[in-house]
């Protein structure tokens, strides 16, 4: 009962916060509209604005679609601008040759009025003719607002769902668009399939071969990385504590890899994952684990992951990156967005990729969008994650790793 009341209070505060900010956005949108009318610009090439927000995982899942969408728009004469989360630019080298990348600080956009309004003015100054929000689970204060501020003549997005917003926010967001793409009957729709269907609705050719997600030079490790010949990557980072598998379970898997396969294990992630990596190393009895959290640049990650025998981790960027470079992976998967990000659907956008294999503990409350119904401490994983056993992962290792020889 207590957990239910806290959840309802949190949802009520979210609705109140969104409503106030939406009203302020409306005043700013009106001002920007008047400013545009008073300062008309001469004719120029049409401009397309693509909005892809979220985190690094969201960008990686969208990347195969983006590599087809942007050239298609350029062939139609558009100058293309792409709004993405700040920090992901090193993984978009190929796209950077086709589109102008505009990084946005997501936290500042959401919480700083000064930053939000300055960035909104920047979007308005682009004078886009076409604005496209590519997320199926749109958010009113995220991509919807950016498309609104663009004031493009054509504003396209999915009808989508309210998994990452409130129902009120979802309804208000729908008013932003001149064209809403109808939802398919399948729900939830895997992200890989939603991106393919988006391209089809926009008339973009789905060449099965498609471009490589990264230039060949990004898949070649530099000499100073000092990588062993063979290794397994552990990815303990997670977008939320709800999705983070316990360090003790990771340590058990590390010891099993050392005992049965004699392969080095590299613990990878951002600087924020370093404390969890340290816990894994402290609990493991093996001395072959190396902590690379915060020590590998984003531009070097594709080469690191491409050389690995296997990636084991929570759902996150390294799991999706492994699929992009055809490295096998075992993903400790929560029910947070089950069916949306994992499992991957059938998609022609992923030819030759190796889809992550979800390791799960199914529960009736799957697809909760992070609104866990259980009372948990601040850093406690959801029951659907903590109940996944190390034995489940260890049992799957033999399908990917060579047995240790005497």
PDB file of C-alpha atoms in Angstrom, residues 24 31 44 101 123 158 194 202 212 253 265 299 327 354 373 377:
ATOM      1  CA  UNK A  24       5.840  28.433 -19.963  1.00  0.00           C
ATOM      2  CA  UNK A  31       7.203  34.913 -28.668  1.00  0.00           C
ATOM      3  CA  UNK A  44      17.279  28.976 -49.211  1.00  0.00           C
ATOM      4  CA  UNK A 101      25.072  17.497 -35.320  1.00  0.00           C
ATOM      5  CA  UNK A 123      15.982  25.633 -32.800  1.00  0.00           C
ATOM      6  CA  UNK A 158       4.599   8.518 -33.988  1.00  0.00           C
ATOM      7  CA  UNK A 194       9.677   0.744 -34.993  1.00  0.00           C
ATOM      8  CA  UNK A 202       8.722   8.020 -44.930  1.00  0.00           C
ATOM      9  CA  UNK A 212      28.495  -0.319 -41.694  1.00  0.00           C
ATOM     10  CA  UNK A 253      30.463 -15.231 -13.161  1.00  0.00           C
ATOM     11  CA  UNK A 265      37.729 -10.224 -17.953  1.00  0.00           C
ATOM     12  CA  UNK A 299      35.608   6.619 -29.821  1.00  0.00           C
ATOM     13  CA  UNK A 327      29.940  -9.554 -30.953  1.00  0.00           C
ATOM     14  CA  UNK A 354      24.226 -10.719 -33.510  1.00  0.00           C
ATOM     15  CA  UNK A 373       5.425  -1.820  -7.637  1.00  0.00           C
ATOM     16  CA  UNK A 377      15.873   0.817  -1.031  1.00  0.00           C
TER      17      UNK A 377
END
